[in-house]
Amino acid sequence: MDPPTTTTSSDPPPSNLTDLTPHYTFPPFFTLQPNLTTRASQLSSWSTLIQSYARSSHLFSLSLLDALDSPLFHNKALGRRLSARDARVVVDWMASSEGGGRAEWKNRFYIFYRRPEEWAEVVEAWVERTGQKGTVLTLYELTESDAVSGEEFCGMPGELLGRCLGVLVKRGRAQVFGEGGGEGVKFLR
Amino acid sequence: MGNSGSSNKISAQDRAILDMKNQRDKLHQYQKKITVITARETEIARKCLRNGDKTKALLALRRKKYQESLLSKTDAQLAQLEILTQDVEFALVQKDVVFGLQQGTKVLKEIHKEMGGLEAVEKLMGEGEEARAYQREISEMLGGAMSNQDEDEVEDELDALEAEVSGIKMPDAPTQKLPENEVSREDNAKERARRRREEANGQAAEPMLA
């Protein structure tokens, strides 16, 4: 797993957090509200904020422990932070069907600002656009090589990539083969 | 075994290409590692120099130099591997092209066979020519047999045209005598019809006399 410091050290400045949602400067936003209606809308706002944050800082997953100190959950200017328990509630809600399955707990929290099947479409569109249908690609090259350096899925964790390729395989659009860390994928015409 | 159908799409060549690409990826990773190491050795050398330990700094720089030579070697290997991979992929494309050409030729040949060869086409053209000649004969035969009325109309039109062409100098048409004209034209028509009938009879009669 990644060293625990990655999330905080590699965080870009939170200049855009306020732009992402106006709630970010609203102190009560950092305490989960007991009123059920308020709470529901608060949870959905948090979900949107986390997704936008993950997207703009190109994060595929969060470690809750690190994220609690990051600007996402800790508004230093306001002197407010989301407690560990509340953050957990928020992410659990995102993972639930009610929250649209926008997160998933697997050692870390995967934040799906795109769900695996949506990622699958992004990857497939790239393959189509670059004329690589019918070509054999390694999974490594799909996320790490120079060819994808400007793409949104660059640096995607292998686990997530595996899942979105699984979606494509199920649809008959790709074939994954090879074994032992040297898997490749062939996108079918 | 619902999977067997789709896994057939992976050929032995695909696997070979994957192996090569995996090898390339490994070299890539190796290069990344070396780059990190060289950066670290430089850092170490700098630190040692700051502490006044020149020999250690030298050692670190030597290690760095060695790693850099490795880097250039892997670069060459990487290039070779990539060239080979691209050659294989290009050969596959060529194979597809040849296959396409084969299919095209086969279809073309089949179409030719359906057309029945050169002689059949020649024969067909001959027959077509004959049929056209026959048609021409029929048309000529029928062409003579125009009805009197048609002929009249044609000739009337010619008269009208002539009148128009030469009539530019005659501005005033004799409007008052119109009924008379009508009659005389009718006479004219009758006269011409009679003449033609006689002519036709004369022509038809001639061969019989001869």
Tab-separated table of C-alpha atoms in Angstrom:
chain	number	residue	atom	x	y	z
A	1	MET	CA	0.000	0.000	0.000
A	2	ASP	CA	0.970	3.596	-0.382
A	3	PRO	CA	2.888	5.239	2.409
A	4	PRO	CA	0.450	7.052	4.671
A	5	THR	CA	1.900	10.464	3.951
A	6	THR	CA	1.141	10.574	0.234
A	7	THR	CA	-2.261	12.162	0.475
A	8	THR	CA	-1.199	15.095	2.599
A	9	SER	CA	2.195	15.720	1.052
A	10	SER	CA	1.048	15.595	-2.547
A	11	ASP	CA	-2.052	17.684	-1.964
A	12	PRO	CA	-2.365	20.671	-4.250
A	13	PRO	CA	-3.250	23.952	-2.545
A	14	PRO	CA	-6.958	24.058	-1.688
A	15	SER	CA	-7.522	27.207	-3.680
A	16	ASN	CA	-10.423	25.676	-5.529
A	17	LEU	CA	-12.214	24.065	-2.607
A	18	THR	CA	-14.400	27.087	-2.035
A	19	ASP	CA	-15.208	27.158	-5.713
A	20	LEU	CA	-16.282	23.534	-5.587
A	21	THR	CA	-19.025	24.196	-3.105
A	22	PRO	CA	-20.066	27.366	-1.255
A	23	HIS	CA	-20.830	25.193	1.798
A	24	TYR	CA	-17.113	24.872	2.387
A	25	THR	CA	-17.050	28.257	4.114
A	26	PHE	CA	-20.193	27.548	6.112
A	27	PRO	CA	-19.185	26.431	9.658
A	28	PRO	CA	-22.165	24.133	10.421
A	29	PHE	CA	-21.290	22.178	7.297
A	30	PHE	CA	-18.467	20.572	9.285
A	31	THR	CA	-20.782	19.062	11.840
A	32	LEU	CA	-23.283	16.459	10.749
A	33	GLN	CA	-26.741	17.760	11.479
A	34	PRO	CA	-29.173	15.716	13.562
A	35	ASN	CA	-32.229	16.768	11.535
A	36	LEU	CA	-32.774	14.014	8.974
A	37	THR	CA	-33.696	16.234	6.033
A	38	THR	CA	-30.828	18.608	6.648
A	39	ARG	CA	-28.515	15.686	7.148
A	40	ALA	CA	-29.512	14.087	3.833
A	41	SER	CA	-28.795	17.243	1.876
A	42	GLN	CA	-25.590	17.744	3.853
A	43	LEU	CA	-24.404	14.244	3.016
A	44	SER	CA	-25.095	14.742	-0.638
A	45	SER	CA	-23.219	18.069	-0.586
A	46	TRP	CA	-20.251	16.391	1.072
A	47	SER	CA	-20.370	13.636	-1.524
A	48	THR	CA	-20.300	16.198	-4.322
A	49	LEU	CA	-17.465	18.080	-2.643
A	50	ILE	CA	-15.362	14.940	-2.162
A	51	GLN	CA	-15.927	13.839	-5.743
A	52	SER	CA	-15.032	17.236	-7.166
A	53	TYR	CA	-11.997	17.382	-4.909
A	54	ALA	CA	-10.846	13.919	-5.976
A	55	ARG	CA	-11.359	14.860	-9.589
A	56	SER	CA	-9.584	18.184	-9.482
A	57	SER	CA	-6.605	16.822	-7.565
A	58	HIS	CA	-6.567	13.620	-9.607
A	59	LEU	CA	-7.089	11.253	-6.687
A	60	PHE	CA	-8.523	7.809	-7.123
A	61	SER	CA	-8.605	6.908	-3.469
A	62	LEU	CA	-8.378	8.486	-0.046
A	63	SER	CA	-6.885	7.328	3.153
A	64	LEU	CA	-9.335	8.661	5.705
A	65	LEU	CA	-6.635	9.177	8.300
A	66	ASP	CA	-4.626	11.448	6.010
A	67	ALA	CA	-7.641	13.087	4.461
A	68	LEU	CA	-8.823	14.281	7.886
A	69	ASP	CA	-5.837	16.624	8.059
A	70	SER	CA	-6.049	17.595	4.425
A	71	PRO	CA	-7.865	20.767	3.400
A	72	LEU	CA	-10.753	18.637	2.198
A	73	PHE	CA	-11.991	17.855	5.696
A	74	HIS	CA	-10.120	20.579	7.516
A	75	ASN	CA	-10.903	24.166	6.688
A	76	LYS	CA	-7.990	25.918	8.376
A	77	ALA	CA	-9.212	29.401	7.517
A	78	LEU	CA	-12.476	28.633	9.208
A	79	GLY	CA	-10.922	26.635	12.024
A	80	ARG	CA	-13.391	23.851	11.414
A	81	ARG	CA	-12.857	20.203	10.629
A	82	LEU	CA	-14.984	17.172	10.052
A	83	SER	CA	-14.504	14.649	12.828
A	84	ALA	CA	-13.182	11.185	11.982
A	85	ARG	CA	-16.508	9.644	12.871
A	86	ASP	CA	-18.480	12.057	10.706
A	87	ALA	CA	-16.078	11.641	7.794
A	88	ARG	CA	-16.586	7.929	8.062
A	89	VAL	CA	-20.346	8.439	8.006
A	90	VAL	CA	-20.048	10.596	4.903
A	91	VAL	CA	-17.934	8.112	2.993
A	92	ASP	CA	-20.094	5.204	4.126
A	93	TRP	CA	-23.102	7.091	2.833
A	94	MET	CA	-21.332	7.631	-0.508
A	95	ALA	CA	-20.654	3.917	-0.711
A	96	SER	CA	-24.297	3.067	-0.037
A	97	SER	CA	-26.812	2.709	-2.815
A	98	GLU	CA	-28.464	5.848	-1.495
A	99	GLY	CA	-25.245	7.745	-2.176
A	100	GLY	CA	-25.025	6.290	-5.664
A	101	GLY	CA	-22.119	3.923	-5.015
A	102	ARG	CA	-19.639	6.772	-5.345
A	103	ALA	CA	-17.123	5.271	-2.927
A	104	GLU	CA	-15.888	1.887	-1.896
A	105	TRP	CA	-13.902	0.651	1.030
A	106	LYS	CA	-10.908	-1.467	0.117
A	107	ASN	CA	-8.010	-0.781	2.517
A	108	ARG	CA	-8.488	2.778	1.376
A	109	PHE	CA	-11.574	4.562	0.256
A	110	TYR	CA	-11.947	4.604	-3.465
A	111	ILE	CA	-13.735	7.723	-4.535
A	112	PHE	CA	-15.700	7.183	-7.686
A	113	TYR	CA	-16.195	10.547	-9.243
A	114	ARG	CA	-16.490	8.181	-12.147
A	115	ARG	CA	-17.799	4.711	-11.436
A	116	PRO	CA	-15.830	1.777	-12.867
A	117	GLU	CA	-18.230	1.442	-15.788
A	118	GLU	CA	-17.880	5.155	-16.521
A	119	TRP	CA	-14.104	4.828	-16.389
A	120	ALA	CA	-14.405	1.916	-18.780
A	121	GLU	CA	-16.005	4.224	-21.306
A	122	VAL	CA	-13.284	6.839	-20.872
A	123	VAL	CA	-10.561	4.241	-21.431
A	124	GLU	CA	-12.330	2.753	-24.405
A	125	ALA	CA	-12.855	6.158	-25.950
A	126	TRP	CA	-9.134	6.836	-25.620
A	127	VAL	CA	-8.274	3.537	-27.285
A	128	GLU	CA	-10.701	4.330	-30.069
A	129	ARG	CA	-9.375	7.856	-30.476
A	130	THR	CA	-5.764	6.732	-30.677
A	131	GLY	CA	-6.542	3.976	-33.159
A	132	GLN	CA	-5.388	1.206	-30.890
A	133	LYS	CA	-8.304	-1.150	-31.304
A	134	GLY	CA	-6.975	-4.600	-31.998
A	135	THR	CA	-3.611	-3.730	-30.510
A	136	VAL	CA	-2.262	-5.507	-27.480
A	137	LEU	CA	-1.647	-3.132	-24.572
A	138	THR	CA	-0.173	-3.921	-21.207
A	139	LEU	CA	-2.071	-2.815	-18.128
A	140	TYR	CA	1.044	-0.979	-17.016
A	141	GLU	CA	1.196	1.026	-20.192
A	142	LEU	CA	-2.513	1.902	-19.912
A	143	THR	CA	-1.966	3.783	-16.658
A	144	GLU	CA	1.744	4.566	-16.371
A	145	SER	CA	3.286	5.070	-19.780
A	146	ASP	CA	4.039	8.397	-21.431
A	147	ALA	CA	1.268	7.743	-23.917
A	148	VAL	CA	-1.416	8.301	-21.283
A	149	SER	CA	0.352	10.996	-19.263
A	150	GLY	CA	-2.250	13.618	-20.136
A	151	GLU	CA	-5.246	11.342	-19.769
A	152	GLU	CA	-7.656	11.354	-16.900
A	153	PHE	CA	-7.080	7.696	-16.114
A	154	CYS	CA	-3.329	8.114	-15.891
A	155	GLY	CA	-2.105	6.671	-12.596
A	156	MET	CA	-5.282	4.738	-11.964
A	157	PRO	CA	-4.779	2.013	-9.375
A	158	GLY	CA	-4.448	-1.431	-10.913
A	159	GLU	CA	-7.393	-2.716	-8.933
A	160	LEU	CA	-9.721	-0.097	-10.380
A	161	LEU	CA	-8.341	-0.547	-13.887
A	162	GLY	CA	-8.925	-4.286	-13.567
A	163	ARG	CA	-12.524	-3.615	-12.690
A	164	CYS	CA	-13.204	-1.254	-15.533
A	165	LEU	CA	-11.575	-3.647	-17.978
A	166	GLY	CA	-13.789	-6.328	-16.461
A	167	VAL	CA	-16.778	-4.242	-17.491
A	168	LEU	CA	-15.464	-4.066	-21.060
A	169	VAL	CA	-14.731	-7.796	-21.138
A	170	LYS	CA	-18.269	-8.504	-20.014
A	171	ARG	CA	-19.572	-6.313	-22.830
A	172	GLY	CA	-17.360	-8.179	-25.281
A	173	ARG	CA	-15.352	-5.055	-26.099
A	174	ALA	CA	-12.009	-6.241	-24.776
A	175	GLN	CA	-10.125	-9.341	-23.829
A	176	VAL	CA	-7.744	-9.542	-20.879
A	177	PHE	CA	-5.055	-12.194	-20.991
A	178	GLY	CA	-1.657	-13.097	-19.603
A	179	GLU	CA	-0.893	-13.676	-15.951
A	180	GLY	CA	1.382	-12.916	-13.052
A	181	GLY	CA	1.515	-9.127	-13.133
A	182	GLY	CA	2.130	-9.158	-16.880
A	183	GLU	CA	-1.468	-8.928	-17.951
A	184	GLY	CA	-2.379	-7.350	-21.197
A	185	VAL	CA	-5.572	-6.302	-22.807
A	186	LYS	CA	-6.681	-6.373	-26.381
A	187	PHE	CA	-9.506	-4.059	-27.325
A	188	LEU	CA	-11.637	-5.798	-29.886
A	189	ARG	CA	-12.769	-4.101	-33.040
B	1	MET	CA	-16.956	-22.743	-20.912
B	2	GLY	CA	-18.763	-19.649	-22.039
B	3	ASN	CA	-15.411	-17.951	-22.139
B	4	SER	CA	-13.826	-20.168	-24.766
B	5	GLY	CA	-15.401	-18.311	-27.659
B	6	SER	CA	-14.003	-14.947	-26.694
B	7	SER	CA	-10.572	-16.149	-25.592
B	8	ASN	CA	-10.097	-17.500	-29.104
B	9	LYS	CA	-9.650	-13.939	-30.246
B	10	ILE	CA	-6.249	-13.923	-28.561
B	11	SER	CA	-3.737	-15.425	-30.938
B	12	ALA	CA	-0.240	-16.693	-30.252
B	13	GLN	CA	1.055	-13.512	-31.876
B	14	ASP	CA	-0.918	-11.425	-29.409
B	15	ARG	CA	0.726	-13.292	-26.576
B	16	ALA	CA	4.155	-12.782	-28.089
B	17	ILE	CA	3.486	-9.068	-28.470
B	18	LEU	CA	2.295	-8.916	-24.883
B	19	ASP	CA	5.514	-10.585	-23.738
B	20	MET	CA	7.571	-8.018	-25.590
B	21	LYS	CA	5.536	-5.145	-24.258
B	22	ASN	CA	5.805	-6.491	-20.733
B	23	GLN	CA	9.541	-6.641	-21.184
B	24	ARG	CA	9.456	-3.050	-22.351
B	25	ASP	CA	7.437	-2.039	-19.300
B	26	LYS	CA	9.962	-3.742	-17.049
B	27	LEU	CA	12.759	-1.779	-18.673
B	28	HIS	CA	10.722	1.367	-18.174
B	29	GLN	CA	10.360	0.615	-14.492
B	30	TYR	CA	14.039	-0.204	-14.263
B	31	GLN	CA	14.883	3.131	-15.814
B	32	LYS	CA	12.661	4.901	-13.332
B	33	LYS	CA	14.494	3.137	-10.521
B	34	ILE	CA	17.901	4.095	-11.907
B	35	THR	CA	16.821	7.695	-12.325
B	36	VAL	CA	15.826	7.791	-8.678
B	37	ILE	CA	19.138	6.212	-7.665
B	38	THR	CA	21.230	8.668	-9.666
B	39	ALA	CA	19.351	11.554	-8.138
B	40	ARG	CA	19.997	10.120	-4.701
B	41	GLU	CA	23.715	9.561	-5.367
B	42	THR	CA	24.062	13.170	-6.469
B	43	GLU	CA	22.395	14.241	-3.271
B	44	ILE	CA	24.729	12.048	-1.243
B	45	ALA	CA	27.776	13.411	-3.045
B	46	ARG	CA	26.637	16.946	-2.359
B	47	LYS	CA	26.106	16.195	1.312
B	48	CYS	CA	29.504	14.489	1.652
B	49	LEU	CA	31.206	17.409	-0.035
B	50	ARG	CA	29.537	19.785	2.358
B	51	ASN	CA	30.883	17.712	5.239
B	52	GLY	CA	34.343	17.807	3.653
B	53	ASP	CA	34.406	14.085	2.872
B	54	LYS	CA	35.804	14.211	-0.627
B	55	THR	CA	36.499	10.489	-1.109
B	56	LYS	CA	32.958	9.525	-0.216
B	57	ALA	CA	31.599	12.146	-2.552
B	58	LEU	CA	33.795	10.798	-5.316
B	59	LEU	CA	32.559	7.284	-4.632
B	60	ALA	CA	28.961	8.400	-4.827
B	61	LEU	CA	29.602	10.186	-8.114
B	62	ARG	CA	31.300	7.081	-9.484
B	63	ARG	CA	28.278	4.998	-8.543
B	64	LYS	CA	26.096	7.564	-10.204
B	65	LYS	CA	28.187	7.443	-13.361
B	66	TYR	CA	27.870	3.674	-13.444
B	67	GLN	CA	24.110	3.856	-13.042
B	68	GLU	CA	23.971	6.379	-15.844
B	69	SER	CA	25.867	4.028	-18.138
B	70	LEU	CA	23.288	1.381	-17.278
B	71	LEU	CA	20.588	3.844	-18.154
B	72	SER	CA	22.003	4.470	-21.618
B	73	LYS	CA	22.391	0.727	-22.162
B	74	THR	CA	18.782	0.105	-21.247
B	75	ASP	CA	17.814	2.924	-23.559
B	76	ALA	CA	19.394	1.071	-26.454
B	77	GLN	CA	17.717	-2.165	-25.434
B	78	LEU	CA	14.406	-0.414	-25.097
B	79	ALA	CA	14.741	1.000	-28.570
B	80	GLN	CA	15.492	-2.442	-29.981
B	81	LEU	CA	12.547	-3.952	-28.199
B	82	GLU	CA	10.237	-1.260	-29.445
B	83	ILE	CA	11.456	-1.600	-33.005
B	84	LEU	CA	10.862	-5.334	-32.853
B	85	THR	CA	7.387	-4.872	-31.413
B	86	GLN	CA	6.506	-2.372	-34.076
B	87	ASP	CA	7.857	-4.658	-36.783
B	88	VAL	CA	5.684	-7.478	-35.534
B	89	GLU	CA	2.642	-5.237	-35.400
B	90	PHE	CA	3.340	-3.929	-38.872
B	91	ALA	CA	3.764	-7.466	-40.180
B	92	LEU	CA	0.337	-8.253	-38.765
B	93	VAL	CA	-1.093	-5.284	-40.615
B	94	GLN	CA	0.575	-6.495	-43.802
B	95	LYS	CA	-0.923	-9.913	-43.246
B	96	ASP	CA	-4.341	-8.300	-43.052
B	97	VAL	CA	-3.679	-6.368	-46.259
B	98	VAL	CA	-2.631	-9.523	-48.104
B	99	PHE	CA	-5.694	-11.288	-46.810
B	100	GLY	CA	-7.838	-8.426	-48.051
B	101	LEU	CA	-6.222	-8.546	-51.460
B	102	GLN	CA	-6.789	-12.293	-51.608
B	103	GLN	CA	-10.456	-11.885	-50.811
B	104	GLY	CA	-10.850	-9.140	-53.365
B	105	THR	CA	-9.188	-11.190	-56.082
B	106	LYS	CA	-11.357	-14.172	-55.257
B	107	VAL	CA	-14.530	-12.120	-55.509
B	108	LEU	CA	-13.390	-10.534	-58.750
B	109	LYS	CA	-12.696	-13.970	-60.226
B	110	GLU	CA	-16.079	-15.237	-59.141
B	111	ILE	CA	-17.800	-12.293	-60.761
B	112	HIS	CA	-15.878	-12.960	-63.967
B	113	LYS	CA	-16.962	-16.566	-63.848
B	114	GLU	CA	-20.562	-15.470	-63.444
B	115	MET	CA	-20.173	-13.274	-66.518
B	116	GLY	CA	-19.128	-16.408	-68.444
B	117	GLY	CA	-15.761	-15.438	-69.849
B	118	LEU	CA	-14.586	-13.289	-72.718
B	119	GLU	CA	-16.273	-15.299	-75.525
B	120	ALA	CA	-19.666	-15.059	-73.880
B	121	VAL	CA	-19.298	-11.325	-73.603
B	122	GLU	CA	-18.207	-11.126	-77.262
B	123	LYS	CA	-21.178	-13.203	-78.287
B	124	LEU	CA	-23.454	-11.052	-76.168
B	125	MET	CA	-22.130	-7.897	-77.798
B	126	GLY	CA	-22.646	-9.433	-81.250
B	127	GLU	CA	-26.186	-10.378	-80.417
B	128	GLY	CA	-26.834	-6.922	-79.089
B	129	GLU	CA	-25.528	-5.415	-82.306
B	130	GLU	CA	-27.750	-7.681	-84.362
B	131	ALA	CA	-30.777	-6.848	-82.285
B	132	ARG	CA	-30.095	-3.168	-82.661
B	133	ALA	CA	-29.730	-3.464	-86.422
B	134	TYR	CA	-33.022	-5.345	-86.575
B	135	GLN	CA	-34.660	-2.672	-84.491
B	136	ARG	CA	-33.313	-0.034	-86.868
B	137	GLU	CA	-34.820	-1.822	-89.817
B	138	ILE	CA	-38.181	-2.015	-88.124
B	139	SER	CA	-38.020	1.658	-87.244
B	140	GLU	CA	-37.183	2.567	-90.822
B	141	MET	CA	-40.053	0.507	-92.073
B	142	LEU	CA	-42.445	2.103	-89.676
B	143	GLY	CA	-40.925	5.536	-90.106
B	144	GLY	CA	-42.432	5.966	-93.577
B	145	ALA	CA	-45.937	5.304	-92.377
B	146	MET	CA	-46.895	8.581	-90.861
B	147	SER	CA	-50.568	9.471	-90.832
B	148	ASN	CA	-51.784	12.175	-93.235
B	149	GLN	CA	-52.868	14.322	-90.412
B	150	ASP	CA	-49.378	14.230	-88.907
B	151	GLU	CA	-47.875	15.178	-92.236
B	152	ASP	CA	-50.341	18.019	-92.571
B	153	GLU	CA	-49.538	19.342	-89.213
B	154	VAL	CA	-45.824	19.183	-89.937
B	155	GLU	CA	-46.223	20.985	-93.196
B	156	ASP	CA	-48.543	23.554	-91.661
B	157	GLU	CA	-45.965	24.227	-89.046
B	158	LEU	CA	-43.343	24.639	-91.712
B	159	ASP	CA	-45.596	27.075	-93.547
B	160	ALA	CA	-46.200	28.980	-90.353
B	161	LEU	CA	-42.488	29.143	-89.684
B	162	GLU	CA	-41.765	30.313	-93.208
B	163	ALA	CA	-44.440	32.921	-92.874
B	164	GLU	CA	-42.920	34.018	-89.643
B	165	VAL	CA	-39.412	34.236	-91.046
B	166	SER	CA	-40.346	36.093	-94.193
B	167	GLY	CA	-43.319	37.834	-92.610
B	168	ILE	CA	-41.224	40.294	-90.665
B	169	LYS	CA	-41.610	42.757	-93.518
B	170	MET	CA	-45.355	42.406	-93.510
B	171	PRO	CA	-46.559	44.114	-90.386
B	172	ASP	CA	-50.300	44.034	-91.036
B	173	ALA	CA	-51.902	40.687	-91.327
B	174	PRO	CA	-55.108	40.747	-93.370
B	175	THR	CA	-57.448	40.386	-90.473
B	176	GLN	CA	-60.657	40.816	-92.388
B	177	LYS	CA	-60.134	37.974	-94.773
B	178	LEU	CA	-59.579	35.449	-92.046
B	179	PRO	CA	-62.608	33.209	-92.796
B	180	GLU	CA	-61.596	32.986	-96.428
B	181	ASN	CA	-58.103	32.041	-95.441
B	182	GLU	CA	-59.406	29.303	-93.197
B	183	VAL	CA	-61.315	27.805	-96.067
B	184	SER	CA	-58.453	28.010	-98.474
B	185	ARG	CA	-56.168	26.377	-95.919
B	186	GLU	CA	-58.651	23.592	-95.477
B	187	ASP	CA	-58.695	23.268	-99.253
B	188	ASN	CA	-55.000	23.225	-99.223
B	189	ALA	CA	-54.970	20.388	-96.688
B	190	LYS	CA	-57.440	18.375	-98.701
B	191	GLU	CA	-55.531	19.013	-101.869
B	192	ARG	CA	-52.260	17.890	-100.318
B	193	ALA	CA	-53.827	14.769	-98.828
B	194	ARG	CA	-55.179	13.808	-102.218
B	195	ARG	CA	-51.818	14.397	-103.876
B	196	ARG	CA	-50.018	12.269	-101.330
B	197	ARG	CA	-52.510	9.465	-101.703
B	198	GLU	CA	-51.905	9.473	-105.405
B	199	GLU	CA	-48.173	9.456	-104.885
B	200	ALA	CA	-48.361	6.539	-102.476
B	201	ASN	CA	-50.550	4.630	-104.867
B	202	GLY	CA	-48.196	5.368	-107.703
B	203	GLN	CA	-45.197	4.123	-105.690
B	204	ALA	CA	-47.014	0.988	-104.603
B	205	ALA	CA	-48.176	0.389	-108.140
B	206	GLU	CA	-44.799	0.813	-109.771
B	207	PRO	CA	-43.110	-2.345	-108.423
B	208	MET	CA	-46.118	-4.315	-109.461
B	209	LEU	CA	-45.778	-3.032	-113.001
B	210	ALA	CA	-42.103	-3.789	-113.153
